[in-house]
Short mmCIF file of C-alpha atoms in Angstrom, two decimals:
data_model
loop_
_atom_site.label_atom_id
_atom_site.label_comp_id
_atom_site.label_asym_id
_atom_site.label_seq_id
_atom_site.Cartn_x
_atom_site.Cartn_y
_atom_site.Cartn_z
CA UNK T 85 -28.36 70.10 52.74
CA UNK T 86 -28.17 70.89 49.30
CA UNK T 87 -24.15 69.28 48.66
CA UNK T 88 -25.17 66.21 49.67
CA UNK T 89 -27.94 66.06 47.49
CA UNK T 90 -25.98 67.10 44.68
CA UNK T 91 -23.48 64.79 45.44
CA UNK T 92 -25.99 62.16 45.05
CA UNK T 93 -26.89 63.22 42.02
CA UNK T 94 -24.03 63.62 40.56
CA UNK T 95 -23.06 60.02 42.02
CA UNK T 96 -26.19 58.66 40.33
CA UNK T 97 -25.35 60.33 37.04
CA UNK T 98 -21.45 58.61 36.88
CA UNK T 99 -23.26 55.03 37.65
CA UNK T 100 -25.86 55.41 35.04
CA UNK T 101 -22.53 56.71 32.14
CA UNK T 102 -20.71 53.38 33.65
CA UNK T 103 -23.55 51.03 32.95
CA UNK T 104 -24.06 52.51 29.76
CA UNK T 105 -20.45 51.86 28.68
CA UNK T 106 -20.89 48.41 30.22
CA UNK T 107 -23.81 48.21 28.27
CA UNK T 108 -22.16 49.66 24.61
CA UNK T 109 -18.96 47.39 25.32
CA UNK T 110 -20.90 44.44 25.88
CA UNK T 111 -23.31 44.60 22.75
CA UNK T 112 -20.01 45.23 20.59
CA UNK T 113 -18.41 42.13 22.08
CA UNK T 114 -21.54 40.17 21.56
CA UNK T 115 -22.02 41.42 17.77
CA UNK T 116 -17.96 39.89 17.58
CA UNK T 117 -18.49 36.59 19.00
CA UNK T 118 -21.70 35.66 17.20
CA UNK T 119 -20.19 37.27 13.93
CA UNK T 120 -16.83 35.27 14.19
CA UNK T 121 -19.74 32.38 15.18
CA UNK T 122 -21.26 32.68 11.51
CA UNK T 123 -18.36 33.56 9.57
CA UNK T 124 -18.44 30.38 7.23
CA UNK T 125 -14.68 28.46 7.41
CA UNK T 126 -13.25 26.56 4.71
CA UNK T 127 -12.12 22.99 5.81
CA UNK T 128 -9.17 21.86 4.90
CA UNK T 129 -7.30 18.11 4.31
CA UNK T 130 -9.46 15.81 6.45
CA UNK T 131 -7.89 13.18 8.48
CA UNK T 132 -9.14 12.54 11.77
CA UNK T 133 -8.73 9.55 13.62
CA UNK T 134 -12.64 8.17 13.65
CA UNK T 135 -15.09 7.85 10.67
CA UNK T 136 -18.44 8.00 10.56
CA UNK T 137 -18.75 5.21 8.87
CA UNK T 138 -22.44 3.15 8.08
CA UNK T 139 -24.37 1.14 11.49
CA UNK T 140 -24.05 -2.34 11.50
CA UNK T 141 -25.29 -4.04 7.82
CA UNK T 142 -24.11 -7.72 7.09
CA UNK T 143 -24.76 -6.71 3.80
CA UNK T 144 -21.27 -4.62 4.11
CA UNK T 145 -17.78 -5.50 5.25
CA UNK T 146 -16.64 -4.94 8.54
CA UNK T 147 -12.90 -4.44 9.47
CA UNK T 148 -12.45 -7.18 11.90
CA UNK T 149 -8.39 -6.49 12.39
CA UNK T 150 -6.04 -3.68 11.67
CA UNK T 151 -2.07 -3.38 12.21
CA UNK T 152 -0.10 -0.63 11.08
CA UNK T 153 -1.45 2.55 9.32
CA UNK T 154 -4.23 2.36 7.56
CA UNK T 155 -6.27 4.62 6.14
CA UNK T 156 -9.96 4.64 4.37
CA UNK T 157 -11.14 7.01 1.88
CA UNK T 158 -14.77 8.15 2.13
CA UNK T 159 -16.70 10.94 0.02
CA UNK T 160 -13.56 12.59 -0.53
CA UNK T 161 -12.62 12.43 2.94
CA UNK T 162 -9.78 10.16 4.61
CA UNK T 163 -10.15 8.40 7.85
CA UNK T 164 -7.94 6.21 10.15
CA UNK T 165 -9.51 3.12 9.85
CA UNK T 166 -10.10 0.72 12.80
CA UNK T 167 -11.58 -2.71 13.92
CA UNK T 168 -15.51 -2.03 13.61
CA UNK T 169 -15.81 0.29 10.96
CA UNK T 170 -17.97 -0.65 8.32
CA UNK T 171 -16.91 -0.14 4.83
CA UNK T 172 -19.37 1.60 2.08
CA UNK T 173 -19.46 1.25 -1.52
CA UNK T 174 -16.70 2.88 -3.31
CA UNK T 175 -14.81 3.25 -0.26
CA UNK T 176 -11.00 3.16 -1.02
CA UNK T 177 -8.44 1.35 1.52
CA UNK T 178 -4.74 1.94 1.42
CA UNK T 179 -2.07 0.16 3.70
CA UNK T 180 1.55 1.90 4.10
CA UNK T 181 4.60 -0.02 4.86
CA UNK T 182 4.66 -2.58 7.75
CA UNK T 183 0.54 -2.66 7.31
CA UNK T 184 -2.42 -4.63 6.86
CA UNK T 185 -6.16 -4.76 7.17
CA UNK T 186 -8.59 -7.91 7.62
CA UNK T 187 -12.17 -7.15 6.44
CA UNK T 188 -15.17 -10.13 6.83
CA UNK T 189 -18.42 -10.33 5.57
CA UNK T 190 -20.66 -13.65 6.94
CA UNK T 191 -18.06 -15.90 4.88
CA UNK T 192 -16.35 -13.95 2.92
CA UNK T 193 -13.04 -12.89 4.22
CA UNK T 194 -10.33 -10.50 2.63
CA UNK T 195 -6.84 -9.63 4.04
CA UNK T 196 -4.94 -6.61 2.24
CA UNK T 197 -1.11 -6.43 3.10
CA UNK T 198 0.93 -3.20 3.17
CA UNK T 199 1.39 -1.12 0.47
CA UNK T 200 -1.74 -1.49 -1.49
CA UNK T 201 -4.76 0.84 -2.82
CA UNK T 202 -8.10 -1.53 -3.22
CA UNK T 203 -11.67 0.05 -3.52
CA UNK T 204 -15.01 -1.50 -2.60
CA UNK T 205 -16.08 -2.01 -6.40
CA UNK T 206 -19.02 -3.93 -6.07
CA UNK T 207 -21.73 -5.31 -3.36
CA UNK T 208 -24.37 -7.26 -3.51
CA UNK T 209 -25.88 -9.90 -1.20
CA UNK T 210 -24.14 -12.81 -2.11
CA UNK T 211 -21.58 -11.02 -4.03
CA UNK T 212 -18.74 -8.32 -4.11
CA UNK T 213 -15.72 -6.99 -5.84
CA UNK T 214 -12.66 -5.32 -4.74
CA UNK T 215 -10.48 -3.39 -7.32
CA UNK T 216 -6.51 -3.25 -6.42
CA UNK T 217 -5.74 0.09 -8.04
CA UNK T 218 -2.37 0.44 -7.03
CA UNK T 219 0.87 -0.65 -5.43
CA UNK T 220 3.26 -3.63 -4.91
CA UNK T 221 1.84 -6.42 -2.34
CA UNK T 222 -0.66 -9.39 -2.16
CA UNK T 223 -4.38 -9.74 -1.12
CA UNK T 224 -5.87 -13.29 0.44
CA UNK T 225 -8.72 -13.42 -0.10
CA UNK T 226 -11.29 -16.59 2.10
CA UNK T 227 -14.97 -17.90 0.79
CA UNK T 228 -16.73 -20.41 2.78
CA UNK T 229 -20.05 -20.25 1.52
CA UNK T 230 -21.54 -22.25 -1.50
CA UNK T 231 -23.14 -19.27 -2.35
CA UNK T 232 -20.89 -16.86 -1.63
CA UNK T 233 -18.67 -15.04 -5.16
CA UNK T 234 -15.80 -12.85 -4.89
CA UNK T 235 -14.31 -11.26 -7.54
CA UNK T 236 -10.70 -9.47 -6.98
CA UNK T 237 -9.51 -7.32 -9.68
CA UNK T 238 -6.48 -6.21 -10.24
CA UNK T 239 -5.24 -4.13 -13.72
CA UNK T 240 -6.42 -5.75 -16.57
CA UNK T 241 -7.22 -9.09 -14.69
CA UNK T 242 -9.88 -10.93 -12.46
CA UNK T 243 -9.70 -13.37 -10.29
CA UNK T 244 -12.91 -14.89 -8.94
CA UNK T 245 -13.88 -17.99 -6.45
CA UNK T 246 -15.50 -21.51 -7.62
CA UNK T 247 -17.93 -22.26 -4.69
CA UNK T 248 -15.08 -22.28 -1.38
CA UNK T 249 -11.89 -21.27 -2.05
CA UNK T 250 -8.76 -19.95 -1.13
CA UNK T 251 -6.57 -18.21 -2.82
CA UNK T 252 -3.74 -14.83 -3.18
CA UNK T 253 -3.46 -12.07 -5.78
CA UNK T 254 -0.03 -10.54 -5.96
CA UNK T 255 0.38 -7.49 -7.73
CA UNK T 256 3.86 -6.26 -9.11
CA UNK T 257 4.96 -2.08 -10.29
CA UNK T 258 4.76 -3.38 -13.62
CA UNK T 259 1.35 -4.70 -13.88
CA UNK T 260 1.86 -8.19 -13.53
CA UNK T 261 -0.81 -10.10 -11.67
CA UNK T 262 -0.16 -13.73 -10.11
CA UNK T 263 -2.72 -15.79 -8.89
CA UNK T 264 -2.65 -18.72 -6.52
CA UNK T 265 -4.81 -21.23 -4.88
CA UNK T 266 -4.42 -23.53 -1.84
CA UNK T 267 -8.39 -24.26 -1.63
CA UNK T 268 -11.06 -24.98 -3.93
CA UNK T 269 -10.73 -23.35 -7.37
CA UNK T 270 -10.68 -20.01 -8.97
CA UNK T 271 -11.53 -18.60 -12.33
CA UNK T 272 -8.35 -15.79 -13.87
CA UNK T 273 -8.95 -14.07 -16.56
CA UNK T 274 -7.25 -11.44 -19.05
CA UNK T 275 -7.24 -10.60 -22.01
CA UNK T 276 -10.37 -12.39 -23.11
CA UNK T 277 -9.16 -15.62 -22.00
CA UNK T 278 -9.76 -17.38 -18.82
CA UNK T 279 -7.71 -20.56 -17.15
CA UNK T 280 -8.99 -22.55 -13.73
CA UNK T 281 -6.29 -22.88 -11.08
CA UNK T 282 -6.91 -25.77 -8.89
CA UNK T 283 -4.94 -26.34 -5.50
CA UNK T 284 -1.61 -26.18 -5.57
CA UNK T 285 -0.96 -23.94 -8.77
CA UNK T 286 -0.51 -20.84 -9.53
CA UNK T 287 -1.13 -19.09 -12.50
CA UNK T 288 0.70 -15.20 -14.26
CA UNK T 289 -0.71 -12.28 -16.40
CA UNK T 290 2.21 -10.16 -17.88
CA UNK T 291 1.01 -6.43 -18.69
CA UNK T 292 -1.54 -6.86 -22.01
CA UNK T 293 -1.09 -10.59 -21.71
CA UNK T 294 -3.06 -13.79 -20.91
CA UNK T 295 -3.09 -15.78 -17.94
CA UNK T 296 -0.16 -18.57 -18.35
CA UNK T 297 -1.24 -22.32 -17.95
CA UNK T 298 -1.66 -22.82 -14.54
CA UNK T 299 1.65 -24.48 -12.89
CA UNK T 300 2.33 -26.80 -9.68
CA UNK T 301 4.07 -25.25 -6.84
CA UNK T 302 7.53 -26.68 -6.16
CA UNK T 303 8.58 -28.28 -2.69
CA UNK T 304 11.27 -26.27 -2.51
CA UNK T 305 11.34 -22.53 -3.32
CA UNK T 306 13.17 -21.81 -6.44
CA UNK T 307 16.30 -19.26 -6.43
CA UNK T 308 18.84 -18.79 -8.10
CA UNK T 309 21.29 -16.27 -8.27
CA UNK T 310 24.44 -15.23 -10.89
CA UNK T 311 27.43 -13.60 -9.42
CA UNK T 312 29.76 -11.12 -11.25
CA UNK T 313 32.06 -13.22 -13.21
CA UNK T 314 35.02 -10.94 -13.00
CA UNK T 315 35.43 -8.39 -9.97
CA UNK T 316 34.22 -5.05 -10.69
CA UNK T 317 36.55 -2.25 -10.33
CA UNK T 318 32.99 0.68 -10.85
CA UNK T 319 31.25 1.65 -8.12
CA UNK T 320 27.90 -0.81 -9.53
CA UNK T 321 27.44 -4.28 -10.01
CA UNK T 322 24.94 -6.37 -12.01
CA UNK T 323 23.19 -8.84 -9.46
CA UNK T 324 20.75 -11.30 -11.78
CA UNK T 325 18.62 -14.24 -11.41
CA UNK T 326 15.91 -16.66 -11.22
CA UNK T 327 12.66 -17.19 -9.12
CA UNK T 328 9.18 -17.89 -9.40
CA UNK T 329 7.53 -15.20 -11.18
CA UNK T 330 4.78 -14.85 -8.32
CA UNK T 331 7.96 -14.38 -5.99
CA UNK T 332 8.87 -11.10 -4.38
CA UNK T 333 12.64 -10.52 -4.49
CA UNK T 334 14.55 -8.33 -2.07
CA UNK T 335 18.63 -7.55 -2.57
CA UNK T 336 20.01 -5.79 0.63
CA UNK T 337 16.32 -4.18 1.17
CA UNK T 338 15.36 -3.38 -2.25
CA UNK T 339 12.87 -4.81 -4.23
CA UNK T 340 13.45 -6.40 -7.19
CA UNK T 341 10.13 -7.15 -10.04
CA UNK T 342 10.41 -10.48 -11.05
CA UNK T 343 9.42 -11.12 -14.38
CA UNK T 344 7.47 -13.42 -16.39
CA UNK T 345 10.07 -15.43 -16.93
CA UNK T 346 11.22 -15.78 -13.71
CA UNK T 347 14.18 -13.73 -14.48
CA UNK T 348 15.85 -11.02 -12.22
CA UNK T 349 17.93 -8.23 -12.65
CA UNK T 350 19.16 -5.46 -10.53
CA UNK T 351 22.61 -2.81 -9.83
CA UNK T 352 23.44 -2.81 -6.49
CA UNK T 353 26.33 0.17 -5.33
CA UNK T 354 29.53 -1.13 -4.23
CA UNK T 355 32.46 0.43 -1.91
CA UNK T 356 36.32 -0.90 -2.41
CA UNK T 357 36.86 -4.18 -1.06
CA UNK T 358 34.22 -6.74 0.13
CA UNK T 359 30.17 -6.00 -0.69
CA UNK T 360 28.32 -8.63 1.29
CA UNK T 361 25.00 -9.16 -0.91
CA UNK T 362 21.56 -10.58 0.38
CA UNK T 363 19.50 -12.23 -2.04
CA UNK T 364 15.82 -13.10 -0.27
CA UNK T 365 12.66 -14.40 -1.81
CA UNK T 366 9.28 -14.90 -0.42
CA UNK T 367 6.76 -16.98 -2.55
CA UNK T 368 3.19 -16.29 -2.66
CA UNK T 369 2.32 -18.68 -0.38
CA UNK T 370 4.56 -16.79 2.52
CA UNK T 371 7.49 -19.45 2.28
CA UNK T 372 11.17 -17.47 2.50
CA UNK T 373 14.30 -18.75 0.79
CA UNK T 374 17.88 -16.60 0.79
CA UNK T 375 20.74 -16.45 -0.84
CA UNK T 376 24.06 -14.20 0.56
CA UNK T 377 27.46 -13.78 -1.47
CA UNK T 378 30.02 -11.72 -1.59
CA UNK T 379 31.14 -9.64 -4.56
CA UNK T 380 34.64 -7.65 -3.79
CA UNK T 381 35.58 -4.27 -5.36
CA UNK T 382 38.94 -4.35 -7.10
CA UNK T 383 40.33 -0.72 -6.76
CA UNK T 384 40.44 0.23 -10.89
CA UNK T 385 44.76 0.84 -12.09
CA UNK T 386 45.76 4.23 -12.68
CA UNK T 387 45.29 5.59 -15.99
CA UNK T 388 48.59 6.53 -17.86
CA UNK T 389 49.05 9.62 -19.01
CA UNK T 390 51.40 9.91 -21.88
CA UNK T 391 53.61 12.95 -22.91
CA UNK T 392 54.96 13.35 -25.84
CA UNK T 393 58.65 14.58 -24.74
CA UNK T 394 62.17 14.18 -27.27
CA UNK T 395 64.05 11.32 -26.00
CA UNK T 396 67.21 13.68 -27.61
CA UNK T 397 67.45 16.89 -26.82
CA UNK T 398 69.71 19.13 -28.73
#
């Protein structure tokens, strides 16, 4: 009788060790997770794919259309933005290539193409402000109400609505602002000086310059290019022009500033033989014109080498 009773108590001994083990492993495991649970993390680049942007206000823009990538910088933070989101003060928007972004407020409308930087400057309730801060594209920019003022600025230069208006700021690498209006009328200004485009016209601001006299749109798009007068024989060729200084110029995909002027300018590589060359311009009203030429490579003559040698030998 007395084995199995020490058996039993042995038995019992073994299962009480075990659950204390259990017991020891499973506060140690505990004290882990809840101290990898507290253990503060630092965050790194945020870009996730929804924003927590503001409820419903009409007092602030909502995105009513998006196509491409665009982003929205908030606090600090940078968002994918999308059609709903509600835009705050200070808020920065930026389109890449291939994108743009349609934000409305009651009658106020604003469409930023690709490859721009604008920030929410300013809002008020029958107001606002947008700030281009950088890049090479156009904003429209739509006011319906009597009421309603929109200011668009852009560098060194604002553009701002006369009761309902529209109108399209183009902004070039150099700095150069162009302005024009198809509805109502719009007040430029730079510099200290100030000029009213009415439909129709269009009006420039060269880096540190005023706005030009505003100027009638032509029927047909103006462009105008000059060929190489000789064929080159280096491996570069000069391709220059003319076009409306508002005008965005490409030459086989590149783009080309136009200047105040209207003048154009840009090297273009070449290979031996025949370069075809595209010329296309697209106005800031959206109408296209090109141009394509050819400019052919002449393979350069040997150089002679000269040696001094005695034509008699003695």
């Amino acid at each position: 009788m007395a084995r199995p009773r020490l058996r039993s108590v042995v038995l019992a001994l073994g299962a009480a060790v075990a659950m204390a083990a259990v017991l020891i492993l499973a506060g140690i495991g505990s004290r882990k997770l809840f101290e990898t649970k507290s253990t503060p993390r630092v965050p790194g680049p945020a870009r996730v794919s929804r924003a927590l942007f503001p409820k419903a206000d009409p007092g602030r823009f909502r995105v009513t259309g998006v196509q491409g990538v665009v982003e929205c910088v908030q606090d600090g933070r940078t968002y994918a933005l999308q059609p709903g989101d509600f835009l705050s003060l200070q808020d920065i928007i930026r389109t890449a290539a291939q994108a743009r972004v349609l934000v409305r407020r009651g009658g106020t409308e604003i469409e930023v193409l690709q490859n721009l930087e604008i920030r929410v400057e300013a809002l008020a309730e029958q107001t606002a402000k947008f700030s281009v801060l950088s890049g090479d594209g156009n904003v429209s920019a739509s006011v319906e109400g009597n009421e309603e003022t929109l200011a668009i600025a852009a560098d060194a230069t604002e553009s701002v609505n006369v009761g309902p208006s529209r109108w399209v700021v183009a902004r070039a690498p150099s700095g150069q602002v162009a302005v024009a209006v198809s509805e109502g009328q719009v007040h430029f200004k730079a510099q200290g000086q100030a000029v009213t485009i009415e439909p129709g016209t269009e009006s420039v601001a060269a880096p540190g310059r005023p706005p030009s006299p505003p100027r009638e749109f032509p029927d047909d798009l103006l462009l105008s290019v000059i060929w190489p007068e000789t064929p080159p024989t280096k491996d570069t060729a000069k391709i220059q022009g003319t076009a409306r200084p508002s005008s965005q110029v490409v030459i086989n995909g590149r783009k080309v500033e136009v200047n105040a002027d209207g003048t154009f300018s840009a090297e273009i590589p070449l290979k031996l033989g025949a370069n075809a060359v595209h010329v296309r311009e697209q106005d800031i009203q959206g109408r296209h014109k090109a141009v394509t030429g050819t400019v052919k490579r002449e393979a350069s003559a040997p150089a002679l080498e000269v040696k001094k040698e005695e034509l008699w030998a003695p």
